[in-house]
Coordinates of N, CA, C and O in Angstrom, one line a residue:
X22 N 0.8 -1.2 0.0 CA 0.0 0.0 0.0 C 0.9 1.3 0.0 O 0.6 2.2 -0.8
X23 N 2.0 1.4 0.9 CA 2.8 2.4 0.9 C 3.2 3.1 -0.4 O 3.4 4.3 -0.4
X24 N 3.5 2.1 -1.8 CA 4.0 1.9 -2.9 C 3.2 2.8 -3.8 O 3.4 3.6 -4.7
X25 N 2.3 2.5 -3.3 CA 0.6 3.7 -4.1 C 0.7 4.8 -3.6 O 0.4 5.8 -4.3
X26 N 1.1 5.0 -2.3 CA 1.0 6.3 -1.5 C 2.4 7.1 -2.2 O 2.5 8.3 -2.1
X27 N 3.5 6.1 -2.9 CA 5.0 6.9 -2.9 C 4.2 7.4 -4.4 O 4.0 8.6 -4.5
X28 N 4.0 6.8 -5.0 CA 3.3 7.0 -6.4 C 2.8 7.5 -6.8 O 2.8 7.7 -8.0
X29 N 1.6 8.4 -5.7 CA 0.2 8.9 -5.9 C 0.9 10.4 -5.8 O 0.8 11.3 -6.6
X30 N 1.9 10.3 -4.5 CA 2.5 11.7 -4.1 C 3.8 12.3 -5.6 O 3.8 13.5 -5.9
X31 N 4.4 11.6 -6.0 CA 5.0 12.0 -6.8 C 3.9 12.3 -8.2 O 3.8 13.4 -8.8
X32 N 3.5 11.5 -8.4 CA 2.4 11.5 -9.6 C 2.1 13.2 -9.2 O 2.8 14.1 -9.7
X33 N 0.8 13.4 -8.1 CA 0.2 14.6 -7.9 C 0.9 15.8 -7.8 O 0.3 16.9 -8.0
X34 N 2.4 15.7 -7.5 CA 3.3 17.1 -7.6 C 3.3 17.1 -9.0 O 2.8 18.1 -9.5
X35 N 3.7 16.0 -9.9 CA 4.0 16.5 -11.2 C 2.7 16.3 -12.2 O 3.0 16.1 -13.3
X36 N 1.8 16.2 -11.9 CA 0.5 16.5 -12.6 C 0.1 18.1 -12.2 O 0.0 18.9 -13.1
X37 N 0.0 18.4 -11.0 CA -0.7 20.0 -10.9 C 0.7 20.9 -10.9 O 0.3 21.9 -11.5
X38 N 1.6 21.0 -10.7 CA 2.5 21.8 -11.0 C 2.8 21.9 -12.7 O 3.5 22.9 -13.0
X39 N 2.3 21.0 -13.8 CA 2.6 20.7 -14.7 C 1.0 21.4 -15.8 O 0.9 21.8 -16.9
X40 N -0.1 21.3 -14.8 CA -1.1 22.1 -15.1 C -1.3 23.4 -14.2 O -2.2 24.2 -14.6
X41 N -0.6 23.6 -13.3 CA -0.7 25.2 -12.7 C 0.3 25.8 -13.8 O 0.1 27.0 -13.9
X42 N 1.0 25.4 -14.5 CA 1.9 26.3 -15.7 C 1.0 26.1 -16.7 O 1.5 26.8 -17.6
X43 N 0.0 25.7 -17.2 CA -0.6 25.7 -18.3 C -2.0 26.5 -17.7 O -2.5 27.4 -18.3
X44 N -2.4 26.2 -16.9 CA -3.8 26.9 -16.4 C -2.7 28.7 -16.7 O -3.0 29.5 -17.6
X45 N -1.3 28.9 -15.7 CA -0.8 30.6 -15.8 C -0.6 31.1 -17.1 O -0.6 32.3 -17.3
X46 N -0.5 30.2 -18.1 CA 0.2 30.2 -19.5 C -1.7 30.7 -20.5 O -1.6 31.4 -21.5
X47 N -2.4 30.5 -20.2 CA -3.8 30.7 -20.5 C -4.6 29.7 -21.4 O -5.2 29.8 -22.5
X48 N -4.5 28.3 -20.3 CA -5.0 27.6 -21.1 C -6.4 27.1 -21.1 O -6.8 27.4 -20.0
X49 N -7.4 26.5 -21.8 CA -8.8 26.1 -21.6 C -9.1 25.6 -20.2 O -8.4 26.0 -19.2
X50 N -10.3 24.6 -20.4 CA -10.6 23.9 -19.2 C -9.7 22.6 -18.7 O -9.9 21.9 -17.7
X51 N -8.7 22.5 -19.9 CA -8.6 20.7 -19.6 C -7.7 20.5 -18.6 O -7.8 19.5 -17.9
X52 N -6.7 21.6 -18.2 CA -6.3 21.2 -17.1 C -6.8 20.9 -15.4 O -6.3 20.4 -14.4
X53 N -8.0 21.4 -15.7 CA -8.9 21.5 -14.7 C -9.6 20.2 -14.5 O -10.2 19.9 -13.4
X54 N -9.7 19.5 -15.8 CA -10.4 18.1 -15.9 C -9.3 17.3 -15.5 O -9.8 16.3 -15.0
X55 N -8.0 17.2 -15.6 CA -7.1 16.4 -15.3 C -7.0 16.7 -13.9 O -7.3 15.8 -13.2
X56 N -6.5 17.7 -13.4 CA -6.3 17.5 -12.1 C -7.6 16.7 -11.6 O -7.5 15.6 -11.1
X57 N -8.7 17.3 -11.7 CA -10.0 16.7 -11.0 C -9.7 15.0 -11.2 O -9.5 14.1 -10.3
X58 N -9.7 14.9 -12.6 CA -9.4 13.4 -12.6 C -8.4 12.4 -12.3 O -8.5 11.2 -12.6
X59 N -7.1 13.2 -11.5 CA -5.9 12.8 -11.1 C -6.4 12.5 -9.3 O -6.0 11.5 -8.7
X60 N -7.5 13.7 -8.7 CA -8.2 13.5 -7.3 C -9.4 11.9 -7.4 O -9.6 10.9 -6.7
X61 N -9.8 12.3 -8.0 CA -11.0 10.9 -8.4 C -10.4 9.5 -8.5 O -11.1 8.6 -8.1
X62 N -9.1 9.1 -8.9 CA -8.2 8.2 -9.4 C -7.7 8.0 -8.2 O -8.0 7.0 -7.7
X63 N -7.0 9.0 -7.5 CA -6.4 8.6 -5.9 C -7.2 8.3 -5.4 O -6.9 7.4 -4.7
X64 N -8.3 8.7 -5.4 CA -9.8 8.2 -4.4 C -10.1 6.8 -5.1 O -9.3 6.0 -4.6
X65 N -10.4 6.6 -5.4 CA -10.7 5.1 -6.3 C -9.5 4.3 -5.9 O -9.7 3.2 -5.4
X66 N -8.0 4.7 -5.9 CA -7.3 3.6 -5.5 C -7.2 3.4 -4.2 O -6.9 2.3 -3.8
X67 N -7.6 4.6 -3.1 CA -7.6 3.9 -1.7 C -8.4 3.2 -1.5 O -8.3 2.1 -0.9
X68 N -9.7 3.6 -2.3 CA -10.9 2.8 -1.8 C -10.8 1.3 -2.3 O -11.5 0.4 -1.7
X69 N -9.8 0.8 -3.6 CA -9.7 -0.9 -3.9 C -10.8 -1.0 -5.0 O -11.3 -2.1 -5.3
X70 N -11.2 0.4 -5.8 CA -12.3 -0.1 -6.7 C -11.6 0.0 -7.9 O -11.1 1.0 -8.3
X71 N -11.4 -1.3 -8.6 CA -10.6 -1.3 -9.7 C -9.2 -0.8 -9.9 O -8.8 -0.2 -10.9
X72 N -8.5 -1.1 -8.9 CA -7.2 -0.1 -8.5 C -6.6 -0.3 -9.8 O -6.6 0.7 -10.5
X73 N -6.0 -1.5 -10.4 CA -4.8 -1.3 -11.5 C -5.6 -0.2 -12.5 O -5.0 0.6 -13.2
X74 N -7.1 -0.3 -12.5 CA -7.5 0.7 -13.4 C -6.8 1.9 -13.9 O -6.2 2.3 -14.8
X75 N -7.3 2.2 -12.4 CA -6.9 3.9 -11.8 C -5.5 3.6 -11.5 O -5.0 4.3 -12.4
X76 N -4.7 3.2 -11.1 CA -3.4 3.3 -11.5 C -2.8 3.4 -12.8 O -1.6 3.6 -12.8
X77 N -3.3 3.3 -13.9 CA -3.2 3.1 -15.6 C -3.5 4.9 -15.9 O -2.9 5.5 -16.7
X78 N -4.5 5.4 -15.2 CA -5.3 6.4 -15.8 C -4.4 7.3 -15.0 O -4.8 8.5 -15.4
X79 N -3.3 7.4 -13.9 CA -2.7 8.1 -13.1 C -1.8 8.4 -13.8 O -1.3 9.4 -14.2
X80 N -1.3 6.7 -14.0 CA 0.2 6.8 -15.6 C 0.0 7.3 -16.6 O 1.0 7.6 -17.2
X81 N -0.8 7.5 -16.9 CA -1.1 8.3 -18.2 C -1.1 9.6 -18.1 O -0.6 10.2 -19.0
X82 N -1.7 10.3 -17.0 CA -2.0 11.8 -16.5 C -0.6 11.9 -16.5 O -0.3 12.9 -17.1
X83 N 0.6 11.2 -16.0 CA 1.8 11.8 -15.4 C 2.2 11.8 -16.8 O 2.5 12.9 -17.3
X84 N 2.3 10.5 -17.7 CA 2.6 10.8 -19.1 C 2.1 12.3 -20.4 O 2.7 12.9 -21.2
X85 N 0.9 12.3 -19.9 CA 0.9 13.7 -20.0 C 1.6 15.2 -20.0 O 2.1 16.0 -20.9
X86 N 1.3 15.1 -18.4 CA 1.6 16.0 -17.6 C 3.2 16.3 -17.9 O 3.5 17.5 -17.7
X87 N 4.0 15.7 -18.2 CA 5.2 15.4 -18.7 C 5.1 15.8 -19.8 O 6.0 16.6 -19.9
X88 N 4.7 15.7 -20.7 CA 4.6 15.8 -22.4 C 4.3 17.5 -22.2 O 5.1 18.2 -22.8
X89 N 3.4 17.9 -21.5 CA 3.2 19.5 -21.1 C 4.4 20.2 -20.9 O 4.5 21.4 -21.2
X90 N 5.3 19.5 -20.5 CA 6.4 19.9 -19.0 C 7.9 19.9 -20.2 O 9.0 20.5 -20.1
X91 N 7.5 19.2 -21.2 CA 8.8 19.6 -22.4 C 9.1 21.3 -22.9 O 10.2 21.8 -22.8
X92 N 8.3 21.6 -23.3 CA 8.7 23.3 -23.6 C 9.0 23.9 -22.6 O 9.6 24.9 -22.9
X93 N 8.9 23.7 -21.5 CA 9.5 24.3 -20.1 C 10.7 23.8 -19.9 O 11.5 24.7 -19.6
X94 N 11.3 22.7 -19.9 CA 12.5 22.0 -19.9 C 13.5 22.6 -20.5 O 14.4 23.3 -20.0
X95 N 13.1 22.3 -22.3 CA 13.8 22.4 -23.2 C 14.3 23.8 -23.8 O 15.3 23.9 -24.6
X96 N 13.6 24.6 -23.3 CA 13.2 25.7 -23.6 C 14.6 26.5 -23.6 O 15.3 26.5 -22.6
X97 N 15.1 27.3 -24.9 CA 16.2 28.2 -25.0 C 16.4 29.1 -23.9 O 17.4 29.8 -24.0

C-alpha cells in the first residue's frame, strides 16, 4: 500500500505543478479536468475499486503531464 502512497505523491506534484503552468500560460478547461481526474483516481485507488484501473489512468496523466512539462525543460 505504501507503494501507491510513494506514487500517488510523486504522480500529484508532477501533474498539478505541470497544469498550474498551463492553467498561468492561459489555457482552456482541460487542465482542470485532469487534475479533478488525477483527485478521483487517488480516491478510487484507496478505496480498492478497480485499482490497477486507476493506476493506468494516473500513468497516463503523469505521461501527460510530462509531455506538457517539455517546452519548459527544453526551452532556449
Amino acid at each position: 500500500m505504501k507503494k501507491i502512497h510513494i506514487f500517488n505523491i510523486i504522480a500529484g506534484i508532477i501533474i498539478i505543478v505541470s497544469m498550474s503552468l498551463a492553467i498561468a500560460g492561459g489555457s482552456n478547461n482541460i487542465p482542470y479536468f485532469l487534475i479533478i481526474l488525477f483527485f478521483i483516481s487517488y480516491f478510487m485507488q484507496v478505496r480498492n475499486i478497480v485499482k490497477i484501473v486507476w493506476v493506468m489512468v494516473t500513468g497516463l496523466l503523469v505521461v501527460w503531464s510530462l509531455g506538457s512539462l517539455l517546452p519548459h525543460l527544453f526551452a532556449p
